[in-house]
Amino acid sequence: MCYGSEVAKILVSLRGNVIYLFTTVLLIDLGNILTQTGWVARVVIAILLLFSIISWSMIFQKLGFFGRIRRESDQFLRIFRATHGVANPQALASAGSPFASVYSAGYRELQTQMSGTLGGPTAPRLKSLQAVTANMQVASADEVRRAEKGMSWLATTGSVSPFIGLFGTVWGIIDAFSGLGDAGSASLRAVAPGISEALLTTAAGLFVAIPAVIFYNQFLTNIRNLAQRLDTFALEVAAQIEKSFT
C-alpha cells in the first residue's frame, strides 16, 4: 500500500514537471517566432488576441449567468409547485429567476383584472385569461432576449477569426516567396520566416474560433431550453389561474 502511494506521488510530480517543461519550451518557441515575424503578422495576432480576451470574458460571464438562473429557477419552481395555488410573487423566493419575472407579469395582470371587479355584487372573477397569458409571453420573450446578450459576439468570433488568421497565412506565404526570390536559391532559411508566420496566424485563428463556436452552440442550446421551459411554465400558470378564478 505504501509502495503504491509513493509511486502515485512520483507520477503526479513527474506529470507536473513534464507540463511545466512543455509550457516553458512552448512559450520560448512562441517568443522566438514572434520576434521573427513581420508587422502584419503581429497586427493579426493582436487582433485575434483582442477577440480571444473578449470572447473568454463573455464565455465566463455566460457560464455564471446560466449557472445562477438554473439554481434560482429550480428553487422557484420547487416553491411555486408546493403552494398549489396562485400566490403573491413576493412570497416566493428567487426573485432573480426568469420564471419569477414571467410569473410576476401574469400576476400583475391578474391583480389588475381582479381589482376592477371588487365592490361588485358578485365575487371577483377573471375577465380575460388570454390577456394574462399574453403578458407572461411578453415577459418570457424579454427574458430570452436578456439571455441572448453577447451571443452575437461569440458567433462573430467563431466565423471571422479563421479568416483573420487566413489573411495572416496568405501574407506569410507571400513573404516566404518574396524571401525566396531575394535569396535567389531554394533554401529553408529563405522561406522559414514566412512559413512560420503563416502557420502561427493560422493556429491563432483556430485557437480563437474553436472555443467560441463550442460555447456558442452550448449556450444556444441552453437558451432554447430556457425558452421552452418558460413557455411551458406560462401555460402551467395560466391553467392554475383558470382553475382558481373561473
PDB file of C-alpha atoms in Angstrom:
ATOM      1  CA  MET A   1       0.000   0.000   0.000  1.00  0.00           C
ATOM      2  CA  CYS A   2       2.795   2.426   0.914  1.00  0.00           C
ATOM      3  CA  TYR A   3       4.708   1.458  -2.201  1.00  0.00           C
ATOM      4  CA  GLY A   4       1.678   2.218  -4.366  1.00  0.00           C
ATOM      5  CA  SER A   5       1.129   5.641  -2.763  1.00  0.00           C
ATOM      6  CA  GLU A   6       4.788   6.546  -3.267  1.00  0.00           C
ATOM      7  CA  VAL A   7       4.579   5.581  -6.941  1.00  0.00           C
ATOM      8  CA  ALA A   8       1.446   7.699  -7.325  1.00  0.00           C
ATOM      9  CA  LYS A   9       3.197  10.702  -5.763  1.00  0.00           C
ATOM     10  CA  ILE A  10       6.167  10.251  -8.082  1.00  0.00           C
ATOM     11  CA  LEU A  11       3.879  10.043 -11.143  1.00  0.00           C
ATOM     12  CA  VAL A  12       1.989  13.173 -10.104  1.00  0.00           C
ATOM     13  CA  SER A  13       5.235  15.045  -9.551  1.00  0.00           C
ATOM     14  CA  LEU A  14       6.629  13.816 -12.876  1.00  0.00           C
ATOM     15  CA  ARG A  15       3.480  14.859 -14.712  1.00  0.00           C
ATOM     16  CA  GLY A  16       3.685  18.327 -13.197  1.00  0.00           C
ATOM     17  CA  ASN A  17       7.308  18.680 -14.224  1.00  0.00           C
ATOM     18  CA  VAL A  18       6.590  17.495 -17.766  1.00  0.00           C
ATOM     19  CA  ILE A  19       3.721  20.002 -18.123  1.00  0.00           C
ATOM     20  CA  TYR A  20       5.930  22.785 -16.775  1.00  0.00           C
ATOM     21  CA  LEU A  21       8.769  21.951 -19.168  1.00  0.00           C
ATOM     22  CA  PHE A  22       6.419  21.641 -22.130  1.00  0.00           C
ATOM     23  CA  THR A  23       4.786  25.008 -21.323  1.00  0.00           C
ATOM     24  CA  THR A  24       8.178  26.676 -20.899  1.00  0.00           C
ATOM     25  CA  VAL A  25       9.510  25.321 -24.176  1.00  0.00           C
ATOM     26  CA  LEU A  26       6.309  26.292 -25.972  1.00  0.00           C
ATOM     27  CA  LEU A  27       6.406  29.850 -24.652  1.00  0.00           C
ATOM     28  CA  ILE A  28      10.083  30.188 -25.558  1.00  0.00           C
ATOM     29  CA  ASP A  29       9.425  28.917 -29.083  1.00  0.00           C
ATOM     30  CA  LEU A  30       6.458  31.251 -29.488  1.00  0.00           C
ATOM     31  CA  GLY A  31       8.566  34.143 -28.245  1.00  0.00           C
ATOM     32  CA  ASN A  32      11.293  33.337 -30.760  1.00  0.00           C
ATOM     33  CA  ILE A  33       8.747  33.053 -33.564  1.00  0.00           C
ATOM     34  CA  LEU A  34       7.094  36.352 -32.647  1.00  0.00           C
ATOM     35  CA  THR A  35      10.432  38.159 -32.680  1.00  0.00           C
ATOM     36  CA  GLN A  36      10.977  36.949 -36.251  1.00  0.00           C
ATOM     37  CA  THR A  37       7.504  37.812 -37.576  1.00  0.00           C
ATOM     38  CA  GLY A  38       6.680  40.941 -39.548  1.00  0.00           C
ATOM     39  CA  TRP A  39       4.359  43.740 -38.565  1.00  0.00           C
ATOM     40  CA  VAL A  40       1.400  42.292 -40.479  1.00  0.00           C
ATOM     41  CA  ALA A  41       1.507  39.018 -38.552  1.00  0.00           C
ATOM     42  CA  ARG A  42       1.846  40.912 -35.282  1.00  0.00           C
ATOM     43  CA  VAL A  43      -1.189  43.055 -36.091  1.00  0.00           C
ATOM     44  CA  VAL A  44      -3.173  39.913 -36.980  1.00  0.00           C
ATOM     45  CA  ILE A  45      -2.165  38.206 -33.744  1.00  0.00           C
ATOM     46  CA  ALA A  46      -3.006  41.348 -31.737  1.00  0.00           C
ATOM     47  CA  ILE A  47      -6.493  41.463 -33.287  1.00  0.00           C
ATOM     48  CA  LEU A  48      -7.024  37.774 -32.593  1.00  0.00           C
ATOM     49  CA  LEU A  49      -5.815  38.257 -29.027  1.00  0.00           C
ATOM     50  CA  LEU A  50      -8.390  41.026 -28.542  1.00  0.00           C
ATOM     51  CA  PHE A  51     -11.117  38.773 -29.941  1.00  0.00           C
ATOM     52  CA  SER A  52      -9.998  35.962 -27.638  1.00  0.00           C
ATOM     53  CA  ILE A  53      -9.979  38.103 -24.484  1.00  0.00           C
ATOM     54  CA  ILE A  54     -13.467  39.480 -25.130  1.00  0.00           C
ATOM     55  CA  SER A  55     -14.793  36.034 -26.079  1.00  0.00           C
ATOM     56  CA  TRP A  56     -13.450  34.323 -22.978  1.00  0.00           C
ATOM     57  CA  SER A  57     -14.803  37.089 -20.745  1.00  0.00           C
ATOM     58  CA  MET A  58     -18.186  36.609 -22.414  1.00  0.00           C
ATOM     59  CA  ILE A  59     -17.917  32.832 -22.002  1.00  0.00           C
ATOM     60  CA  PHE A  60     -17.190  33.051 -18.265  1.00  0.00           C
ATOM     61  CA  GLN A  61     -19.978  35.599 -17.841  1.00  0.00           C
ATOM     62  CA  LYS A  62     -22.460  33.331 -19.608  1.00  0.00           C
ATOM     63  CA  LEU A  63     -21.364  30.286 -17.621  1.00  0.00           C
ATOM     64  CA  GLY A  64     -22.011  32.165 -14.394  1.00  0.00           C
ATOM     65  CA  PHE A  65     -25.314  33.528 -15.724  1.00  0.00           C
ATOM     66  CA  PHE A  66     -26.731  30.156 -16.746  1.00  0.00           C
ATOM     67  CA  GLY A  67     -25.495  28.515 -13.560  1.00  0.00           C
ATOM     68  CA  ARG A  68     -27.173  31.203 -11.452  1.00  0.00           C
ATOM     69  CA  ILE A  69     -30.527  31.111 -13.231  1.00  0.00           C
ATOM     70  CA  ARG A  70     -30.507  27.311 -13.106  1.00  0.00           C
ATOM     71  CA  ARG A  71     -30.179  27.351  -9.319  1.00  0.00           C
ATOM     72  CA  GLU A  72     -32.700  30.157  -8.813  1.00  0.00           C
ATOM     73  CA  SER A  73     -35.207  28.662 -11.246  1.00  0.00           C
ATOM     74  CA  ASP A  74     -35.102  25.234  -9.643  1.00  0.00           C
ATOM     75  CA  GLN A  75     -35.693  26.832  -6.250  1.00  0.00           C
ATOM     76  CA  PHE A  76     -38.543  28.993  -7.540  1.00  0.00           C
ATOM     77  CA  LEU A  77     -40.311  26.123  -9.312  1.00  0.00           C
ATOM     78  CA  ARG A  78     -39.989  23.918  -6.254  1.00  0.00           C
ATOM     79  CA  ILE A  79     -41.616  26.558  -4.028  1.00  0.00           C
ATOM     80  CA  PHE A  80     -44.251  27.501  -6.610  1.00  0.00           C
ATOM     81  CA  ARG A  81     -45.415  23.938  -7.163  1.00  0.00           C
ATOM     82  CA  ALA A  82     -45.517  23.338  -3.433  1.00  0.00           C
ATOM     83  CA  THR A  83     -48.036  26.179  -2.910  1.00  0.00           C
ATOM     84  CA  HIS A  84     -50.746  24.553  -5.100  1.00  0.00           C
ATOM     85  CA  GLY A  85     -52.298  27.932  -5.898  1.00  0.00           C
ATOM     86  CA  VAL A  86     -51.742  31.456  -7.158  1.00  0.00           C
ATOM     87  CA  ALA A  87     -49.525  33.028  -4.522  1.00  0.00           C
ATOM     88  CA  ASN A  88     -48.141  36.543  -4.281  1.00  0.00           C
ATOM     89  CA  PRO A  89     -44.760  36.720  -6.076  1.00  0.00           C
ATOM     90  CA  GLN A  90     -43.238  38.387  -3.011  1.00  0.00           C
ATOM     91  CA  ALA A  91     -43.993  35.243  -1.046  1.00  0.00           C
ATOM     92  CA  LEU A  92     -41.871  33.184  -3.444  1.00  0.00           C
ATOM     93  CA  ALA A  93     -38.083  33.104  -3.326  1.00  0.00           C
ATOM     94  CA  SER A  94     -35.578  33.565  -6.165  1.00  0.00           C
ATOM     95  CA  ALA A  95     -36.783  36.938  -7.421  1.00  0.00           C
ATOM     96  CA  GLY A  96     -33.933  36.975  -9.970  1.00  0.00           C
ATOM     97  CA  SER A  97     -35.178  33.869 -11.756  1.00  0.00           C
ATOM     98  CA  PRO A  98     -36.666  34.262 -15.258  1.00  0.00           C
ATOM     99  CA  PHE A  99     -39.601  32.174 -14.066  1.00  0.00           C
ATOM    100  CA  ALA A 100     -40.234  34.695 -11.293  1.00  0.00           C
ATOM    101  CA  SER A 101     -40.359  37.520 -13.843  1.00  0.00           C
ATOM    102  CA  VAL A 102     -42.836  35.614 -16.013  1.00  0.00           C
ATOM    103  CA  TYR A 103     -44.995  34.778 -13.003  1.00  0.00           C
ATOM    104  CA  SER A 104     -44.916  38.370 -11.748  1.00  0.00           C
ATOM    105  CA  ALA A 105     -46.081  39.665 -15.139  1.00  0.00           C
ATOM    106  CA  GLY A 106     -49.056  37.303 -15.127  1.00  0.00           C
ATOM    107  CA  TYR A 107     -49.847  38.047 -11.511  1.00  0.00           C
ATOM    108  CA  ARG A 108     -49.863  41.820 -12.119  1.00  0.00           C
ATOM    109  CA  GLU A 109     -52.320  41.430 -14.981  1.00  0.00           C
ATOM    110  CA  LEU A 110     -54.448  39.154 -12.804  1.00  0.00           C
ATOM    111  CA  GLN A 111     -54.478  41.717  -9.998  1.00  0.00           C
ATOM    112  CA  THR A 112     -55.454  44.444 -12.462  1.00  0.00           C
ATOM    113  CA  GLN A 113     -58.432  42.464 -13.693  1.00  0.00           C
ATOM    114  CA  MET A 114     -59.476  41.362 -10.230  1.00  0.00           C
ATOM    115  CA  SER A 115     -59.260  44.868  -8.756  1.00  0.00           C
ATOM    116  CA  GLY A 116     -61.688  46.116 -11.397  1.00  0.00           C
ATOM    117  CA  THR A 117     -64.395  43.745 -10.154  1.00  0.00           C
ATOM    118  CA  LEU A 118     -64.005  44.481  -6.451  1.00  0.00           C
ATOM    119  CA  GLY A 119     -67.023  46.050  -4.771  1.00  0.00           C
ATOM    120  CA  GLY A 120     -69.476  44.474  -7.195  1.00  0.00           C
ATOM    121  CA  PRO A 121     -72.429  42.304  -6.277  1.00  0.00           C
ATOM    122  CA  THR A 122     -70.606  39.148  -7.376  1.00  0.00           C
ATOM    123  CA  ALA A 123     -67.290  37.683  -6.372  1.00  0.00           C
ATOM    124  CA  PRO A 124     -64.209  38.892  -8.274  1.00  0.00           C
ATOM    125  CA  ARG A 125     -63.774  36.912 -11.456  1.00  0.00           C
ATOM    126  CA  LEU A 126     -61.156  36.738 -14.180  1.00  0.00           C
ATOM    127  CA  LYS A 127     -62.041  38.848 -17.230  1.00  0.00           C
ATOM    128  CA  SER A 128     -59.537  37.585 -19.809  1.00  0.00           C
ATOM    129  CA  LEU A 129     -57.215  34.662 -19.375  1.00  0.00           C
ATOM    130  CA  GLN A 130     -55.714  35.442 -22.776  1.00  0.00           C
ATOM    131  CA  ALA A 131     -54.502  38.836 -21.517  1.00  0.00           C
ATOM    132  CA  VAL A 132     -52.750  37.172 -18.582  1.00  0.00           C
ATOM    133  CA  THR A 133     -51.122  34.646 -20.896  1.00  0.00           C
ATOM    134  CA  ALA A 134     -50.037  37.407 -23.306  1.00  0.00           C
ATOM    135  CA  ASN A 135     -48.331  39.330 -20.516  1.00  0.00           C
ATOM    136  CA  MET A 136     -46.450  36.224 -19.456  1.00  0.00           C
ATOM    137  CA  GLN A 137     -45.398  35.551 -23.045  1.00  0.00           C
ATOM    138  CA  VAL A 138     -44.048  39.103 -23.358  1.00  0.00           C
ATOM    139  CA  ALA A 139     -42.081  38.675 -20.128  1.00  0.00           C
ATOM    140  CA  SER A 140     -40.799  35.309 -21.380  1.00  0.00           C
ATOM    141  CA  ALA A 141     -39.562  36.904 -24.613  1.00  0.00           C
ATOM    142  CA  ASP A 142     -37.808  39.632 -22.615  1.00  0.00           C
ATOM    143  CA  GLU A 143     -36.009  37.025 -20.511  1.00  0.00           C
ATOM    144  CA  VAL A 144     -34.908  35.122 -23.605  1.00  0.00           C
ATOM    145  CA  ARG A 145     -33.556  38.330 -25.144  1.00  0.00           C
ATOM    146  CA  ARG A 146     -31.667  39.031 -21.943  1.00  0.00           C
ATOM    147  CA  ALA A 147     -30.107  35.572 -22.111  1.00  0.00           C
ATOM    148  CA  GLU A 148     -29.127  36.143 -25.746  1.00  0.00           C
ATOM    149  CA  LYS A 149     -26.993  39.211 -24.986  1.00  0.00           C
ATOM    150  CA  GLY A 150     -23.411  38.656 -26.092  1.00  0.00           C
ATOM    151  CA  MET A 151     -24.221  35.682 -28.291  1.00  0.00           C
ATOM    152  CA  SER A 152     -23.671  37.714 -31.454  1.00  0.00           C
ATOM    153  CA  TRP A 153     -20.080  38.388 -30.394  1.00  0.00           C
ATOM    154  CA  LEU A 154     -19.349  34.676 -29.962  1.00  0.00           C
ATOM    155  CA  ALA A 155     -20.905  33.966 -33.366  1.00  0.00           C
ATOM    156  CA  THR A 156     -18.856  36.729 -34.964  1.00  0.00           C
ATOM    157  CA  THR A 157     -15.662  35.492 -33.314  1.00  0.00           C
ATOM    158  CA  GLY A 158     -16.263  31.922 -34.409  1.00  0.00           C
ATOM    159  CA  SER A 159     -16.922  32.898 -38.022  1.00  0.00           C
ATOM    160  CA  VAL A 160     -14.447  35.760 -38.520  1.00  0.00           C
ATOM    161  CA  SER A 161     -11.358  34.611 -36.604  1.00  0.00           C
ATOM    162  CA  PRO A 162     -10.352  31.839 -39.048  1.00  0.00           C
ATOM    163  CA  PHE A 163     -10.487  34.330 -41.912  1.00  0.00           C
ATOM    164  CA  ILE A 164      -8.372  36.822 -39.989  1.00  0.00           C
ATOM    165  CA  GLY A 165      -5.853  34.038 -39.414  1.00  0.00           C
ATOM    166  CA  LEU A 166      -6.150  33.088 -43.078  1.00  0.00           C
ATOM    167  CA  PHE A 167      -5.207  36.634 -44.063  1.00  0.00           C
ATOM    168  CA  GLY A 168      -2.054  36.262 -41.981  1.00  0.00           C
ATOM    169  CA  THR A 169      -1.455  32.890 -43.620  1.00  0.00           C
ATOM    170  CA  VAL A 170      -1.677  34.333 -47.127  1.00  0.00           C
ATOM    171  CA  TRP A 171       0.571  37.211 -46.169  1.00  0.00           C
ATOM    172  CA  GLY A 172       3.115  34.816 -44.661  1.00  0.00           C
ATOM    173  CA  ILE A 173       3.196  32.738 -47.831  1.00  0.00           C
ATOM    174  CA  ILE A 174       3.690  35.884 -49.899  1.00  0.00           C
ATOM    175  CA  ASP A 175       6.524  36.874 -47.576  1.00  0.00           C
ATOM    176  CA  ALA A 176       8.041  33.398 -47.915  1.00  0.00           C
ATOM    177  CA  PHE A 177       8.069  33.589 -51.716  1.00  0.00           C
ATOM    178  CA  SER A 178       9.455  37.106 -51.514  1.00  0.00           C
ATOM    179  CA  GLY A 179      12.295  35.850 -49.329  1.00  0.00           C
ATOM    180  CA  LEU A 180      12.886  33.017 -51.740  1.00  0.00           C
ATOM    181  CA  GLY A 181      13.173  35.468 -54.616  1.00  0.00           C
ATOM    182  CA  ASP A 182      15.561  37.716 -52.703  1.00  0.00           C
ATOM    183  CA  ALA A 183      17.758  34.765 -51.759  1.00  0.00           C
ATOM    184  CA  GLY A 184      17.944  33.588 -55.348  1.00  0.00           C
ATOM    185  CA  SER A 185      18.009  29.942 -54.317  1.00  0.00           C
ATOM    186  CA  ALA A 186      15.524  27.463 -52.849  1.00  0.00           C
ATOM    187  CA  SER A 187      16.635  27.105 -49.240  1.00  0.00           C
ATOM    188  CA  LEU A 188      14.787  26.536 -45.990  1.00  0.00           C
ATOM    189  CA  ARG A 189      16.436  29.563 -44.401  1.00  0.00           C
ATOM    190  CA  ALA A 190      14.874  31.828 -47.042  1.00  0.00           C
ATOM    191  CA  VAL A 191      11.284  30.628 -46.615  1.00  0.00           C
ATOM    192  CA  ALA A 192      11.297  29.737 -42.906  1.00  0.00           C
ATOM    193  CA  PRO A 193      10.222  33.172 -41.537  1.00  0.00           C
ATOM    194  CA  GLY A 194       7.287  33.488 -43.905  1.00  0.00           C
ATOM    195  CA  ILE A 195       6.126  29.918 -43.352  1.00  0.00           C
ATOM    196  CA  SER A 196       6.342  30.353 -39.584  1.00  0.00           C
ATOM    197  CA  GLU A 197       4.186  33.490 -39.835  1.00  0.00           C
ATOM    198  CA  ALA A 198       1.638  31.629 -41.934  1.00  0.00           C
ATOM    199  CA  LEU A 199       1.410  28.678 -39.554  1.00  0.00           C
ATOM    200  CA  LEU A 200       1.321  30.884 -36.454  1.00  0.00           C
ATOM    201  CA  THR A 201      -1.542  33.055 -37.662  1.00  0.00           C
ATOM    202  CA  THR A 202      -3.474  30.008 -38.835  1.00  0.00           C
ATOM    203  CA  ALA A 203      -3.107  28.358 -35.432  1.00  0.00           C
ATOM    204  CA  ALA A 204      -4.035  31.597 -33.656  1.00  0.00           C
ATOM    205  CA  GLY A 205      -7.207  31.963 -35.726  1.00  0.00           C
ATOM    206  CA  LEU A 206      -8.292  28.412 -34.937  1.00  0.00           C
ATOM    207  CA  PHE A 207      -7.363  28.825 -31.264  1.00  0.00           C
ATOM    208  CA  VAL A 208      -9.704  31.818 -31.033  1.00  0.00           C
ATOM    209  CA  ALA A 209     -12.536  30.426 -33.173  1.00  0.00           C
ATOM    210  CA  ILE A 210     -12.904  26.882 -31.816  1.00  0.00           C
ATOM    211  CA  PRO A 211     -13.814  27.750 -28.183  1.00  0.00           C
ATOM    212  CA  ALA A 212     -16.175  30.482 -29.385  1.00  0.00           C
ATOM    213  CA  VAL A 213     -18.048  28.045 -31.642  1.00  0.00           C
ATOM    214  CA  ILE A 214     -18.205  25.321 -28.972  1.00  0.00           C
ATOM    215  CA  PHE A 215     -19.595  27.588 -26.271  1.00  0.00           C
ATOM    216  CA  TYR A 216     -21.895  29.387 -28.716  1.00  0.00           C
ATOM    217  CA  ASN A 217     -23.585  26.094 -29.563  1.00  0.00           C
ATOM    218  CA  GLN A 218     -23.782  25.157 -25.884  1.00  0.00           C
ATOM    219  CA  PHE A 219     -25.264  28.496 -24.860  1.00  0.00           C
ATOM    220  CA  LEU A 220     -27.681  28.415 -27.787  1.00  0.00           C
ATOM    221  CA  THR A 221     -28.948  25.046 -26.556  1.00  0.00           C
ATOM    222  CA  ASN A 222     -29.351  26.478 -23.046  1.00  0.00           C
ATOM    223  CA  ILE A 223     -31.320  29.441 -24.390  1.00  0.00           C
ATOM    224  CA  ARG A 224     -33.636  27.214 -26.424  1.00  0.00           C
ATOM    225  CA  ASN A 225     -34.255  25.016 -23.399  1.00  0.00           C
ATOM    226  CA  LEU A 226     -34.938  28.101 -21.283  1.00  0.00           C
ATOM    227  CA  ALA A 227     -37.433  29.442 -23.853  1.00  0.00           C
ATOM    228  CA  GLN A 228     -39.270  26.120 -23.973  1.00  0.00           C
ATOM    229  CA  ARG A 229     -39.404  25.872 -20.189  1.00  0.00           C
ATOM    230  CA  LEU A 230     -40.703  29.442 -19.870  1.00  0.00           C
ATOM    231  CA  ASP A 231     -43.456  28.777 -22.413  1.00  0.00           C
ATOM    232  CA  THR A 232     -44.446  25.603 -20.584  1.00  0.00           C
ATOM    233  CA  PHE A 233     -44.421  27.443 -17.269  1.00  0.00           C
ATOM    234  CA  ALA A 234     -46.664  30.187 -18.681  1.00  0.00           C
ATOM    235  CA  LEU A 235     -49.180  27.550 -19.717  1.00  0.00           C
ATOM    236  CA  GLU A 236     -48.943  25.968 -16.274  1.00  0.00           C
ATOM    237  CA  VAL A 237     -49.631  29.288 -14.534  1.00  0.00           C
ATOM    238  CA  ALA A 238     -52.498  30.071 -16.918  1.00  0.00           C
ATOM    239  CA  ALA A 239     -54.093  26.719 -16.140  1.00  0.00           C
ATOM    240  CA  GLN A 240     -53.727  27.341 -12.417  1.00  0.00           C
ATOM    241  CA  ILE A 241     -55.303  30.793 -12.740  1.00  0.00           C
ATOM    242  CA  GLU A 242     -58.179  29.445 -14.826  1.00  0.00           C
ATOM    243  CA  LYS A 243     -58.850  26.747 -12.269  1.00  0.00           C
ATOM    244  CA  SER A 244     -58.806  29.202  -9.370  1.00  0.00           C
ATOM    245  CA  PHE A 245     -60.699  32.207 -10.757  1.00  0.00           C
ATOM    246  CA  THR A 246     -63.157  30.960 -13.365  1.00  0.00           C
TER     247      THR A 246
END
